[in-house]
mmCIF file of C-alpha atoms in Angstrom:
data_model
loop_
_atom_site.group_PDB
_atom_site.id
_atom_site.type_symbol
_atom_site.label_atom_id
_atom_site.label_comp_id
_atom_site.label_asym_id
_atom_site.label_seq_id
_atom_site.Cartn_x
_atom_site.Cartn_y
_atom_site.Cartn_z
ATOM 1 C CA MET A 651 -116.269 -7.504 -51.882
ATOM 2 C CA GLN A 652 -113.720 -4.648 -53.149
ATOM 3 C CA PRO A 653 -111.507 -3.132 -50.277
ATOM 4 C CA LEU A 654 -112.444 0.540 -49.157
ATOM 5 C CA LEU A 655 -109.747 2.664 -50.184
ATOM 6 C CA ILE A 656 -108.562 6.271 -49.553
ATOM 7 C CA PRO A 657 -108.149 8.381 -51.806
ATOM 8 C CA LEU A 658 -104.813 10.457 -52.207
ATOM 9 C CA PHE A 659 -106.265 13.643 -51.797
ATOM 10 C CA PHE A 660 -109.877 15.060 -51.124
ATOM 11 C CA SER A 661 -108.943 18.509 -51.960
ATOM 12 C CA LEU A 662 -107.032 20.722 -54.290
ATOM 13 C CA LYS A 663 -105.733 22.750 -51.387
ATOM 14 C CA GLU A 664 -104.028 19.405 -49.919
ATOM 15 C CA ARG A 665 -102.129 19.040 -53.141
ATOM 16 C CA PHE A 666 -100.895 22.648 -53.210
ATOM 17 C CA VAL A 667 -99.891 22.253 -49.529
ATOM 18 C CA LEU A 668 -97.671 18.721 -50.560
ATOM 19 C CA LEU A 669 -97.027 20.359 -53.655
ATOM 20 C CA SER A 670 -95.562 23.882 -51.528
ATOM 21 C CA ILE A 671 -93.918 21.403 -49.423
ATOM 22 C CA LEU A 672 -91.940 19.987 -51.954
ATOM 23 C CA ILE A 673 -90.296 22.807 -53.838
ATOM 24 C CA ILE A 674 -89.175 23.852 -50.100
ATOM 25 C CA LEU A 675 -87.603 20.763 -50.088
ATOM 26 C CA PHE A 676 -86.124 20.714 -52.840
ATOM 27 C CA CYS A 677 -84.701 24.500 -52.710
ATOM 28 C CA SER A 678 -82.959 23.287 -49.145
ATOM 29 C CA THR A 679 -81.115 20.349 -50.948
ATOM 30 C CA LEU A 680 -80.363 22.685 -53.596
ATOM 31 C CA CYS A 681 -79.163 24.726 -51.167
ATOM 32 C CA TRP A 682 -76.985 22.302 -49.385
ATOM 33 C CA LYS A 683 -75.717 21.139 -52.866
ATOM 34 C CA TYR A 684 -74.335 24.572 -53.291
ATOM 35 C CA TYR A 685 -72.782 24.829 -50.222
ATOM 36 C CA GLN A 686 -71.288 21.452 -51.045
ATOM 37 C CA PHE A 687 -70.196 23.236 -54.324
ATOM 38 C CA TYR A 688 -68.767 26.215 -52.922
ATOM 39 C CA SER A 689 -67.121 24.683 -50.134
ATOM 40 C CA LEU A 690 -65.014 22.967 -52.727
ATOM 41 C CA LYS A 691 -64.647 25.947 -55.243
ATOM 42 C CA MET A 692 -63.054 28.036 -52.138
ATOM 43 C CA GLN A 693 -60.163 25.579 -51.873
ATOM 44 C CA GLN A 694 -59.219 25.617 -55.462
ATOM 45 C CA THR A 695 -57.388 21.991 -55.792
ATOM 46 C CA PRO A 696 -59.549 20.535 -52.913
ATOM 47 C CA GLN A 697 -58.327 17.102 -51.550
ATOM 48 C CA VAL A 698 -61.231 14.899 -51.678
ATOM 49 C CA GLN A 699 -61.773 11.196 -50.291
ATOM 50 C CA ALA A 700 -63.737 8.816 -52.989
ATOM 51 C CA GLU A 701 -64.049 5.091 -53.759
ATOM 52 C CA VAL A 702 -63.008 4.007 -57.176
ATOM 53 C CA LEU A 703 -65.987 2.428 -59.185
ATOM 54 C CA LEU A 704 -64.479 1.627 -62.361
ATOM 55 C CA GLN A 705 -61.066 2.055 -63.926
ATOM 56 C CA TYR A 706 -60.324 1.713 -67.227
ATOM 57 C CA THR A 707 -57.733 3.074 -69.974
ATOM 58 C CA LYS A 708 -57.835 5.052 -73.237
ATOM 59 C CA GLU A 709 -55.341 6.506 -75.811
ATOM 60 C CA LYS A 710 -54.676 9.655 -76.910
ATOM 61 C CA ASP A 711 -51.630 11.115 -78.577
ATOM 62 C CA ASN A 712 -49.893 7.755 -78.705
ATOM 63 C CA LYS A 713 -49.921 7.887 -74.965
ATOM 64 C CA THR A 714 -52.053 5.121 -72.563
ATOM 65 C CA TYR A 715 -54.091 7.068 -69.717
ATOM 66 C CA PHE A 716 -56.549 5.479 -66.419
ATOM 67 C CA VAL A 717 -59.929 7.078 -66.798
ATOM 68 C CA LEU A 718 -61.517 6.692 -63.294
ATOM 69 C CA LYS A 719 -65.162 7.199 -62.354
ATOM 70 C CA LEU A 720 -65.378 8.063 -58.079
ATOM 71 C CA LYS A 721 -68.315 8.011 -55.999
ATOM 72 C CA SER A 722 -67.854 10.983 -53.201
ATOM 73 C CA ASP A 723 -70.071 12.295 -50.383
ATOM 74 C CA PHE A 724 -70.907 14.933 -53.408
ATOM 75 C CA GLY A 725 -71.653 12.616 -55.527
ATOM 76 C CA VAL A 726 -70.439 10.924 -58.843
ATOM 77 C CA PHE A 727 -67.099 12.146 -61.032
ATOM 78 C CA TYR A 728 -64.706 11.234 -63.352
ATOM 79 C CA THR A 729 -60.746 12.216 -63.645
ATOM 80 C CA THR A 730 -57.659 10.403 -65.536
ATOM 81 C CA SER A 731 -54.140 9.676 -64.173
ATOM 82 C CA TYR A 732 -51.333 8.986 -66.681
ATOM 83 C CA GLU A 733 -49.624 7.605 -63.602
ATOM 84 C CA ASP A 734 -49.008 3.398 -63.912
ATOM 85 C CA LEU A 735 -51.771 2.853 -62.242
ATOM 86 C CA ARG A 736 -52.432 -0.689 -60.787
ATOM 87 C CA ASP A 737 -55.745 -2.535 -60.752
ATOM 88 C CA ILE A 738 -57.647 0.345 -57.966
ATOM 89 C CA LYS A 739 -61.190 -0.673 -58.377
ATOM 90 C CA HIS A 740 -63.607 -0.346 -55.525
ATOM 91 C CA ARG A 741 -60.632 0.909 -53.246
ATOM 92 C CA GLN A 742 -60.769 4.203 -51.284
ATOM 93 C CA VAL A 743 -58.239 6.712 -52.534
ATOM 94 C CA LEU A 744 -57.286 10.355 -51.473
ATOM 95 C CA LEU A 745 -56.610 13.180 -54.664
ATOM 96 C CA ARG A 746 -56.644 16.322 -55.621
ATOM 97 C CA LEU A 747 -58.994 18.059 -57.992
ATOM 98 C CA VAL A 748 -58.635 21.049 -60.088
ATOM 99 C CA PHE A 749 -61.820 22.250 -59.511
ATOM 100 C CA LYS A 750 -61.905 26.088 -60.722
ATOM 101 C CA ASN A 751 -63.268 25.505 -63.875
ATOM 102 C CA ILE A 752 -65.991 23.227 -62.644
ATOM 103 C CA SER A 753 -69.558 25.109 -62.708
ATOM 104 C CA PHE A 754 -72.609 24.329 -60.305
ATOM 105 C CA TRP A 755 -74.677 22.790 -63.286
ATOM 106 C CA GLU A 756 -71.526 20.363 -64.021
ATOM 107 C CA PHE A 757 -71.340 19.219 -60.253
ATOM 108 C CA LEU A 758 -75.030 18.616 -60.486
ATOM 109 C CA LYS A 759 -74.922 16.043 -63.536
ATOM 110 C CA GLY A 760 -71.725 14.885 -62.791
ATOM 111 C CA PHE A 761 -68.469 16.170 -63.908
ATOM 112 C CA TYR A 762 -64.949 15.458 -65.211
ATOM 113 C CA ALA A 763 -62.053 17.061 -63.580
ATOM 114 C CA PRO A 764 -58.071 16.903 -63.457
ATOM 115 C CA SER A 765 -56.518 15.371 -60.821
ATOM 116 C CA PHE A 766 -53.291 14.573 -59.217
ATOM 117 C CA SER A 767 -51.644 13.188 -56.054
ATOM 118 C CA ILE A 768 -53.489 10.043 -55.695
ATOM 119 C CA ILE A 769 -52.821 8.208 -52.479
ATOM 120 C CA LEU A 770 -54.491 4.891 -51.934
ATOM 121 C CA LEU A 771 -56.383 4.517 -48.422
ATOM 122 C CA GLN A 772 -55.857 1.165 -46.540
ATOM 123 C CA ASP A 773 -58.525 -1.331 -47.767
ATOM 124 C CA SER A 774 -61.119 -2.018 -44.714
ATOM 125 C CA SER A 775 -64.081 -2.215 -46.367
ATOM 126 C CA PHE A 776 -66.629 -5.333 -45.189
ATOM 127 C CA LYS A 777 -67.260 -5.503 -48.781
ATOM 128 C CA LYS A 778 -64.070 -6.720 -49.689
ATOM 129 C CA ASP A 779 -64.593 -9.987 -48.206
ATOM 130 C CA LEU A 780 -68.125 -9.872 -49.823
ATOM 131 C CA ARG A 781 -66.289 -9.599 -53.193
ATOM 132 C CA GLN A 782 -63.784 -12.517 -52.305
ATOM 133 C CA ARG A 783 -66.431 -14.741 -51.511
ATOM 134 C CA ILE A 784 -68.284 -13.993 -54.399
ATOM 135 C CA LEU A 785 -64.964 -14.780 -56.540
ATOM 136 C CA SER A 786 -63.840 -18.014 -54.792
ATOM 137 C CA GLN A 787 -67.028 -19.471 -56.318
ATOM 138 C CA HIS A 788 -65.991 -18.956 -59.292
ATOM 139 C CA SER A 789 -63.824 -20.769 -61.823
ATOM 140 C CA THR A 790 -63.226 -17.684 -64.526
ATOM 141 C CA GLN A 791 -62.958 -14.126 -63.324
ATOM 142 C CA ILE A 792 -65.702 -13.118 -65.720
ATOM 143 C CA MET A 793 -68.045 -14.777 -63.941
ATOM 144 C CA GLY A 794 -67.131 -13.424 -60.597
ATOM 145 C CA GLU A 795 -67.405 -9.965 -62.149
ATOM 146 C CA PHE A 796 -70.678 -10.528 -63.569
ATOM 147 C CA TYR A 797 -72.497 -11.481 -60.105
ATOM 148 C CA LEU A 798 -70.362 -8.649 -58.634
ATOM 149 C CA ALA A 799 -72.181 -6.246 -61.142
ATOM 150 C CA ILE A 800 -75.905 -7.660 -60.573
ATOM 151 C CA PHE A 801 -74.894 -8.400 -55.941
ATOM 152 C CA LEU A 802 -73.150 -5.376 -55.658
ATOM 153 C CA ALA A 803 -73.732 -2.601 -58.669
ATOM 154 C CA ASP A 804 -70.591 -2.943 -59.660
ATOM 155 C CA GLY A 805 -69.498 -2.140 -63.377
ATOM 156 C CA LEU A 806 -70.529 -5.048 -65.799
ATOM 157 C CA PRO A 807 -67.502 -6.403 -67.619
ATOM 158 C CA LYS A 808 -67.685 -5.500 -71.696
ATOM 159 C CA GLU A 809 -68.145 -9.000 -72.367
ATOM 160 C CA TRP A 810 -72.007 -9.073 -70.886
ATOM 161 C CA ARG A 811 -72.209 -5.055 -71.619
ATOM 162 C CA ASP A 812 -72.402 -5.886 -75.489
ATOM 163 C CA LEU A 813 -74.500 -8.952 -74.873
ATOM 164 C CA ALA A 814 -77.138 -6.980 -72.216
ATOM 165 C CA GLN A 815 -77.225 -4.803 -75.797
ATOM 166 C CA SER A 816 -77.610 -7.135 -78.073
ATOM 167 C CA TYR A 817 -80.529 -9.122 -75.993
ATOM 168 C CA GLY A 818 -82.156 -5.631 -74.815
ATOM 169 C CA ILE A 819 -81.945 -7.073 -71.217
ATOM 170 C CA ALA A 820 -79.132 -4.209 -70.395
ATOM 171 C CA HIS A 821 -82.228 -3.295 -67.426
ATOM 172 C CA ILE A 822 -82.238 -6.837 -65.870
ATOM 173 C CA PHE A 823 -78.385 -6.730 -65.170
ATOM 174 C CA ALA A 824 -78.366 -2.553 -63.545
ATOM 175 C CA ILE A 825 -79.758 -2.926 -59.880
ATOM 176 C CA SER A 826 -82.692 -1.104 -59.988
ATOM 177 C CA GLY A 827 -87.187 -1.277 -59.129
ATOM 178 C CA PHE A 828 -86.866 -4.595 -61.152
ATOM 179 C CA HIS A 829 -84.756 -6.009 -58.402
ATOM 180 C CA THR A 830 -85.825 -4.714 -55.900
ATOM 181 C CA GLY A 831 -89.956 -5.893 -56.175
ATOM 182 C CA ILE A 832 -87.805 -9.785 -56.867
ATOM 183 C CA LEU A 833 -85.866 -8.901 -53.364
ATOM 184 C CA SER A 834 -88.990 -7.776 -51.537
ATOM 185 C CA ALA A 835 -90.892 -10.895 -53.106
ATOM 186 C CA MET A 836 -88.611 -12.790 -51.629
ATOM 187 C CA GLY A 837 -87.951 -11.205 -48.379
ATOM 188 C CA PHE A 838 -92.028 -11.633 -47.662
ATOM 189 C CA PHE A 839 -91.909 -15.140 -48.737
ATOM 190 C CA ILE A 840 -89.031 -15.999 -46.041
ATOM 191 C CA LEU A 841 -89.512 -13.906 -43.518
ATOM 192 C CA GLY A 842 -93.218 -14.308 -43.870
ATOM 193 C CA LEU A 843 -92.961 -18.450 -42.810
ATOM 194 C CA LEU A 844 -90.544 -16.952 -39.736
ATOM 195 C CA TYR A 845 -93.009 -14.306 -38.855
ATOM 196 C CA LYS A 846 -96.248 -16.747 -38.965
ATOM 197 C CA PRO A 847 -95.900 -19.013 -36.528
ATOM 198 C CA LEU A 848 -94.226 -16.321 -33.673
ATOM 199 C CA GLN A 849 -97.150 -14.155 -34.084
ATOM 200 C CA ALA A 850 -99.572 -16.749 -33.421
ATOM 201 C CA ARG A 851 -98.621 -17.543 -30.927
ATOM 202 C CA PHE A 852 -97.423 -14.650 -29.113
ATOM 203 C CA PHE A 853 -99.132 -11.423 -30.676
ATOM 204 C CA PRO A 854 -101.975 -12.691 -32.936
ATOM 205 C CA PHE A 855 -102.925 -8.683 -32.927
ATOM 206 C CA ARG A 856 -100.296 -7.797 -34.657
ATOM 207 C CA ASN A 857 -100.738 -6.836 -38.480
ATOM 208 C CA PHE A 858 -98.994 -9.573 -40.074
ATOM 209 C CA PHE A 859 -98.549 -7.422 -43.600
ATOM 210 C CA PHE A 860 -97.558 -4.299 -42.295
ATOM 211 C CA ASP A 861 -95.208 -5.442 -39.507
ATOM 212 C CA VAL A 862 -93.000 -8.188 -42.866
ATOM 213 C CA GLY A 863 -93.513 -5.357 -44.831
ATOM 214 C CA PHE A 864 -91.714 -3.094 -42.642
ATOM 215 C CA LEU A 865 -89.236 -5.953 -42.431
ATOM 216 C CA VAL A 866 -88.792 -6.289 -45.996
ATOM 217 C CA LEU A 867 -88.260 -2.637 -46.324
ATOM 218 C CA VAL A 868 -85.541 -2.584 -43.185
ATOM 219 C CA LEU A 869 -83.768 -5.234 -45.018
ATOM 220 C CA LEU A 870 -83.988 -3.293 -48.652
ATOM 221 C CA LEU A 871 -82.761 -0.138 -46.740
ATOM 222 C CA ALA A 872 -79.440 -2.042 -45.447
ATOM 223 C CA TYR A 873 -79.268 -3.772 -49.015
ATOM 224 C CA TYR A 874 -78.610 0.163 -49.918
ATOM 225 C CA PHE A 875 -75.327 0.863 -47.759
ATOM 226 C CA ILE A 876 -73.863 -2.558 -49.013
ATOM 227 C CA LEU A 877 -74.408 -1.411 -52.659
ATOM 228 C CA THR A 878 -72.493 1.658 -51.630
ATOM 229 C CA GLN A 879 -75.353 3.920 -52.125
ATOM 230 C CA SER A 880 -76.295 3.126 -55.718
ATOM 231 C CA PRO A 881 -78.512 5.737 -57.130
ATOM 232 C CA SER A 882 -80.438 3.618 -59.080
ATOM 233 C CA TYR A 883 -81.790 1.548 -56.092
ATOM 234 C CA LEU A 884 -81.921 4.362 -54.259
ATOM 235 C CA ARG A 885 -84.865 5.315 -56.197
ATOM 236 C CA ALA A 886 -86.364 1.909 -56.101
ATOM 237 C CA VAL A 887 -86.155 1.868 -52.488
ATOM 238 C CA THR A 888 -87.363 5.873 -51.785
ATOM 239 C CA MET A 889 -90.099 4.471 -54.287
ATOM 240 C CA SER A 890 -90.887 1.597 -52.224
ATOM 241 C CA ALA A 891 -90.635 3.412 -48.981
ATOM 242 C CA VAL A 892 -93.540 5.754 -50.149
ATOM 243 C CA VAL A 893 -95.618 2.687 -51.774
ATOM 244 C CA PHE A 894 -95.520 1.186 -48.129
ATOM 245 C CA PHE A 895 -96.381 4.508 -46.564
ATOM 246 C CA ALA A 896 -99.482 5.134 -49.092
ATOM 247 C CA LEU A 897 -100.873 1.155 -48.507
ATOM 248 C CA TRP A 898 -100.621 1.377 -44.700
ATOM 249 C CA ARG A 899 -102.630 4.165 -44.634
ATOM 250 C CA GLY A 900 -104.995 2.704 -46.767
ATOM 251 C CA ILE A 901 -104.597 4.947 -50.068
ATOM 252 C CA ASP A 902 -105.466 4.561 -53.516
ATOM 253 C CA ILE A 903 -101.755 3.484 -54.742
ATOM 254 C CA TRP A 904 -103.514 2.276 -58.059
ATOM 255 C CA ARG A 905 -103.254 5.679 -58.987
ATOM 256 C CA ILE A 906 -101.036 7.679 -62.233
ATOM 257 C CA GLU A 907 -101.223 10.571 -59.874
ATOM 258 C CA MET A 908 -99.422 8.273 -57.066
ATOM 259 C CA LEU A 909 -96.339 8.239 -59.564
ATOM 260 C CA PHE A 910 -96.409 11.618 -60.053
ATOM 261 C CA TRP A 911 -96.369 12.462 -56.727
ATOM 262 C CA CYS A 912 -93.221 9.650 -56.148
ATOM 263 C CA VAL A 913 -90.832 11.920 -58.932
ATOM 264 C CA MET A 914 -91.795 14.929 -57.191
ATOM 265 C CA ILE A 915 -90.884 13.190 -53.627
ATOM 266 C CA LEU A 916 -87.540 12.005 -55.698
ATOM 267 C CA LEU A 917 -86.727 15.357 -57.623
ATOM 268 C CA SER A 918 -87.244 17.130 -54.359
ATOM 269 C CA LEU A 919 -84.239 14.666 -52.562
ATOM 270 C CA PHE A 920 -82.321 14.132 -55.045
ATOM 271 C CA PRO A 921 -82.809 16.881 -57.471
ATOM 272 C CA GLN A 922 -79.629 15.865 -59.665
ATOM 273 C CA LEU A 923 -82.074 12.833 -60.692
ATOM 274 C CA ILE A 924 -83.354 15.734 -63.345
ATOM 275 C CA PHE A 925 -79.753 14.895 -65.575
ATOM 276 C CA SER A 926 -80.614 11.347 -65.032
ATOM 277 C CA VAL A 927 -81.528 9.113 -68.462
ATOM 278 C CA GLY A 928 -81.927 5.618 -65.919
ATOM 279 C CA PHE A 929 -84.233 7.935 -64.031
ATOM 280 C CA TYR A 930 -86.353 9.047 -66.960
ATOM 281 C CA PHE A 931 -86.443 5.257 -68.628
ATOM 282 C CA SER A 932 -87.498 4.026 -64.978
ATOM 283 C CA CYS A 933 -90.397 6.849 -64.878
ATOM 284 C CA LEU A 934 -91.577 6.193 -68.072
ATOM 285 C CA GLY A 935 -91.832 2.403 -68.129
ATOM 286 C CA VAL A 936 -93.999 2.153 -64.560
ATOM 287 C CA LEU A 937 -95.968 5.167 -66.329
ATOM 288 C CA TYR A 938 -96.618 2.749 -69.523
ATOM 289 C CA ILE A 939 -97.484 -0.194 -66.788
ATOM 290 C CA PHE A 940 -100.200 2.276 -65.251
ATOM 291 C CA LEU A 941 -101.464 2.761 -68.565
ATOM 292 C CA PHE A 942 -101.732 -0.984 -69.340
ATOM 293 C CA PHE A 943 -103.374 -0.867 -66.189
ATOM 294 C CA LYS A 944 -105.748 1.582 -66.968
ATOM 295 C CA TYR A 945 -107.063 0.609 -70.586
ATOM 296 C CA PHE A 946 -107.629 -3.222 -69.973
ATOM 297 C CA ALA A 947 -108.646 -4.279 -66.988
ATOM 298 C CA LEU A 948 -106.866 -7.826 -65.086
ATOM 299 C CA PRO A 949 -109.473 -11.018 -66.663
ATOM 300 C CA LYS A 950 -110.167 -13.778 -64.626
ATOM 301 C CA GLY A 951 -109.085 -17.559 -65.254
ATOM 302 C CA VAL A 952 -105.638 -18.781 -65.062
ATOM 303 C CA ILE A 953 -104.765 -18.460 -68.273
ATOM 304 C CA LYS A 954 -106.324 -15.518 -69.159
ATOM 305 C CA LYS A 955 -103.918 -13.766 -66.592
ATOM 306 C CA LEU A 956 -100.699 -15.445 -67.669
ATOM 307 C CA LEU A 957 -101.747 -14.002 -71.313
ATOM 308 C CA TYR A 958 -102.456 -10.632 -69.341
ATOM 309 C CA GLY A 959 -98.647 -10.444 -68.370
ATOM 310 C CA ILE A 960 -97.316 -11.326 -71.509
ATOM 311 C CA ALA A 961 -99.191 -8.336 -72.706
ATOM 312 C CA LEU A 962 -98.335 -6.531 -70.235
ATOM 313 C CA ASN A 963 -94.404 -7.526 -70.985
ATOM 314 C CA ALA A 964 -94.431 -7.268 -74.458
ATOM 315 C CA SER A 965 -96.321 -3.819 -74.305
ATOM 316 C CA THR A 966 -93.703 -1.920 -72.050
ATOM 317 C CA PHE A 967 -91.503 -2.992 -73.517
ATOM 318 C CA PHE A 968 -92.015 -1.726 -77.211
ATOM 319 C CA LEU A 969 -93.663 1.289 -75.733
ATOM 320 C CA MET A 970 -90.042 2.095 -74.668
ATOM 321 C CA GLY A 971 -88.393 1.712 -77.682
ATOM 322 C CA ILE A 972 -87.621 4.502 -79.705
ATOM 323 C CA ILE A 973 -87.094 6.334 -76.493
ATOM 324 C CA VAL A 974 -84.544 4.185 -75.805
ATOM 325 C CA TYR A 975 -82.771 4.127 -79.600
ATOM 326 C CA TYR A 976 -82.598 7.827 -79.047
ATOM 327 C CA PHE A 977 -80.167 7.268 -76.326
ATOM 328 C CA PHE A 978 -78.863 4.243 -76.733
ATOM 329 C CA PRO A 979 -78.928 3.209 -80.614
ATOM 330 C CA PRO A 980 -77.113 -0.625 -80.515
ATOM 331 C CA PHE A 981 -80.107 -2.013 -82.143
ATOM 332 C CA SER A 982 -80.498 -6.311 -82.952
ATOM 333 C CA ALA A 983 -83.184 -8.604 -83.751
ATOM 334 C CA LEU A 984 -82.401 -10.849 -80.837
ATOM 335 C CA SER A 985 -83.883 -7.869 -78.580
ATOM 336 C CA LEU A 986 -86.779 -9.966 -79.209
ATOM 337 C CA TYR A 987 -85.324 -12.617 -76.485
ATOM 338 C CA SER A 988 -86.328 -9.880 -73.605
ATOM 339 C CA LEU A 989 -89.739 -10.611 -73.748
ATOM 340 C CA VAL A 990 -88.789 -14.496 -72.570
ATOM 341 C CA LEU A 991 -85.192 -13.436 -70.698
ATOM 342 C CA THR A 992 -86.676 -10.355 -68.301
ATOM 343 C CA PRO A 993 -89.427 -12.884 -66.709
ATOM 344 C CA LEU A 994 -87.444 -15.944 -66.519
ATOM 345 C CA PHE A 995 -84.732 -13.285 -64.914
ATOM 346 C CA SER A 996 -87.244 -13.066 -62.166
ATOM 347 C CA LEU A 997 -87.013 -17.179 -61.056
ATOM 348 C CA TYR A 998 -83.205 -17.070 -62.169
ATOM 349 C CA TYR A 999 -81.820 -13.924 -59.538
ATOM 350 C CA PRO A 1000 -83.402 -15.274 -56.130
ATOM 351 C CA PHE A 1001 -81.967 -19.115 -57.297
ATOM 352 C CA ILE A 1002 -78.612 -17.549 -57.839
ATOM 353 C CA PHE A 1003 -78.968 -15.069 -54.780
ATOM 354 C CA LEU A 1004 -79.250 -18.218 -52.371
ATOM 355 C CA ALA A 1005 -77.016 -20.556 -54.427
ATOM 356 C CA HIS A 1006 -74.439 -17.559 -53.834
ATOM 357 C CA LEU A 1007 -75.406 -17.509 -49.489
ATOM 358 C CA PHE A 1008 -75.233 -21.246 -49.790
ATOM 359 C CA GLY A 1009 -71.645 -21.987 -51.498
ATOM 360 C CA PHE A 1010 -72.868 -22.741 -54.441
ATOM 361 C CA GLY A 1011 -73.000 -19.866 -56.734
ATOM 362 C CA GLY A 1012 -70.986 -21.186 -59.277
ATOM 363 C CA ILE A 1013 -73.712 -23.727 -60.680
ATOM 364 C CA LEU A 1014 -74.613 -22.319 -63.761
ATOM 365 C CA ASP A 1015 -71.673 -20.745 -64.821
ATOM 366 C CA ALA A 1016 -71.091 -23.670 -67.504
ATOM 367 C CA PRO A 1017 -74.216 -22.625 -69.779
ATOM 368 C CA LEU A 1018 -73.910 -18.647 -69.255
ATOM 369 C CA LEU A 1019 -70.233 -18.414 -70.389
ATOM 370 C CA TRP A 1020 -71.607 -20.980 -73.485
ATOM 371 C CA TRP A 1021 -74.395 -18.401 -74.046
ATOM 372 C CA LEU A 1022 -71.782 -15.531 -73.477
ATOM 373 C CA GLY A 1023 -69.771 -17.085 -76.291
ATOM 374 C CA ILE A 1024 -72.673 -16.587 -79.018
ATOM 375 C CA LYS A 1025 -71.031 -14.159 -81.563
ATOM 376 C CA THR A 1026 -73.917 -11.275 -81.665
ATOM 377 C CA HIS A 1027 -73.972 -8.212 -83.925
ATOM 378 C CA THR A 1028 -75.858 -5.021 -83.564
ATOM 379 C CA ILE A 1029 -76.723 -1.864 -86.245
ATOM 380 C CA ALA A 1030 -77.327 1.845 -85.131
ATOM 381 C CA LEU A 1031 -80.732 3.118 -84.744
ATOM 382 C CA ASN A 1032 -81.143 6.676 -84.508
ATOM 383 C CA PRO A 1033 -84.497 7.526 -84.280
ATOM 384 C CA GLY A 1034 -84.306 11.849 -84.631
ATOM 385 C CA ILE A 1035 -84.986 14.603 -81.778
ATOM 386 C CA PHE A 1036 -88.656 14.576 -83.976
ATOM 387 C CA LEU A 1037 -89.802 11.137 -82.853
ATOM 388 C CA LEU A 1038 -88.557 11.542 -79.725
ATOM 389 C CA ILE A 1039 -90.937 14.912 -78.969
ATOM 390 C CA LEU A 1040 -93.201 13.187 -80.690
ATOM 391 C CA CYS A 1041 -93.383 10.169 -78.136
ATOM 392 C CA ASN A 1042 -93.424 12.332 -75.220
ATOM 393 C CA ILE A 1043 -96.307 14.017 -76.567
ATOM 394 C CA LEU A 1044 -98.137 11.142 -77.180
ATOM 395 C CA THR A 1045 -96.925 9.700 -74.277
ATOM 396 C CA PHE A 1046 -98.382 12.872 -71.825
ATOM 397 C CA VAL A 1047 -102.367 13.038 -74.175
ATOM 398 C CA ALA A 1048 -102.300 9.169 -73.641
ATOM 399 C CA LEU A 1049 -103.503 9.944 -69.776
ATOM 400 C CA LYS A 1050 -106.854 10.940 -71.056
ATOM 401 C CA TYR A 1051 -107.137 8.588 -74.394
ATOM 402 C CA LYS A 1052 -106.915 4.854 -74.619
ATOM 403 C CA ILE A 1053 -106.883 5.660 -78.778
ATOM 404 C CA VAL A 1054 -103.843 7.625 -78.388
ATOM 405 C CA PHE A 1055 -102.375 4.489 -76.213
ATOM 406 C CA LEU A 1056 -102.476 2.426 -79.015
ATOM 407 C CA VAL A 1057 -101.235 4.856 -81.503
ATOM 408 C CA LEU A 1058 -98.270 5.259 -79.307
ATOM 409 C CA LEU A 1059 -97.795 1.504 -79.197
ATOM 410 C CA GLY A 1060 -98.073 1.057 -83.139
ATOM 411 C CA ILE A 1061 -95.866 3.651 -83.773
ATOM 412 C CA ASN A 1062 -93.080 1.550 -81.676
ATOM 413 C CA LEU A 1063 -93.871 -1.460 -83.114
ATOM 414 C CA ALA A 1064 -93.682 0.289 -86.608
ATOM 415 C CA TYR A 1065 -89.979 1.395 -85.784
ATOM 416 C CA PHE A 1066 -89.062 -1.698 -84.594
ATOM 417 C CA CYS A 1067 -90.035 -3.524 -87.498
ATOM 418 C CA TYR A 1068 -87.987 -0.784 -89.697
ATOM 419 C CA GLY A 1069 -84.768 -1.916 -87.161
ATOM 420 C CA LEU A 1070 -85.368 -5.388 -88.076
ATOM 421 C CA TYR A 1071 -85.768 -4.301 -91.854
ATOM 422 C CA LEU A 1072 -82.780 -2.920 -91.768
ATOM 423 C CA TYR A 1073 -80.953 -5.639 -89.358
ATOM 424 C CA PHE A 1074 -81.662 -8.150 -92.172
#
């Protein structure tokens, strides 16, 4: 028997009320952002405390300088320094920003500002010990930094970034909704084993799925603070919280409209996401999954369900093609391996997470270093603005018509084959 699900809304009036609340929230958030911007603007050269997320060198006019990516209370920004800096990644610094030429638009997007008087603060962060624990389990720095990236959202080493581009698996290295789903499944399994006997003995009247689900959500939020407020992970956790609330209320979450309202809630809380390409990708990816569910019903039987999962993974991969290549042109035939590596990562990630937890995180270093040493190359695909607009229009129309969904898939498949032709 099918469970009785409550519709998301019963009337147009309810939709209008929620939309009005979200618009007010969006305006309030923008006002708060403008207050932060105005406070900095009034100081001309404000002193800011921030964490150094990335540090790398560049050269201009035969002079070498450092580029710093920093995270402060008001967001992420970039600056440069011609000082002879040592490695200060993940450290807290005080610095003076030349803020007078920064517009509010740039402030929201993430800006560059010249700086001076950089002061290194004492490193008292508990993440320092956590990083050292991870690094100590690896004999090579590059493997340690690789796991810092997938566990703590640190910057991915260049060698791994190049490999991720070649194999089309950059999404599995950036902590986001994919990782949130894996962590949720891990948490639900482990906490479920602990909670079940306690529930049977002390509180059998409690709802198992609600209690364990709530505990998992709390742990996901705690992990967010460990990550030093990773934006991509925050988006995923916020959406998880909305979905959990909907499930708790018995609301039907398998509706495309549910995705729309999740997006609206996120934009009202974090208006800077309007400028985020990663947010755009994640929303499209979830939308294509919803469309696949809408037009292709889940079959019965284990083998058919397995084939259904493979088809879902493949369709999402190809549907994202033109849009992804417009923003990130590197293309390789090896990206087809993504169809295998993405589901395998669902098994690899919890295993290696537990391995680091118990102190043998370097168990797979040898095969991974061998893989990293394989020479690859990429070419540049440039779909052009026309194809980008066409894919977005077809995506919108595909909400209504299955044939348009299939046409969109066919266009992306044809373009991928064109990429293979150029590659070989």
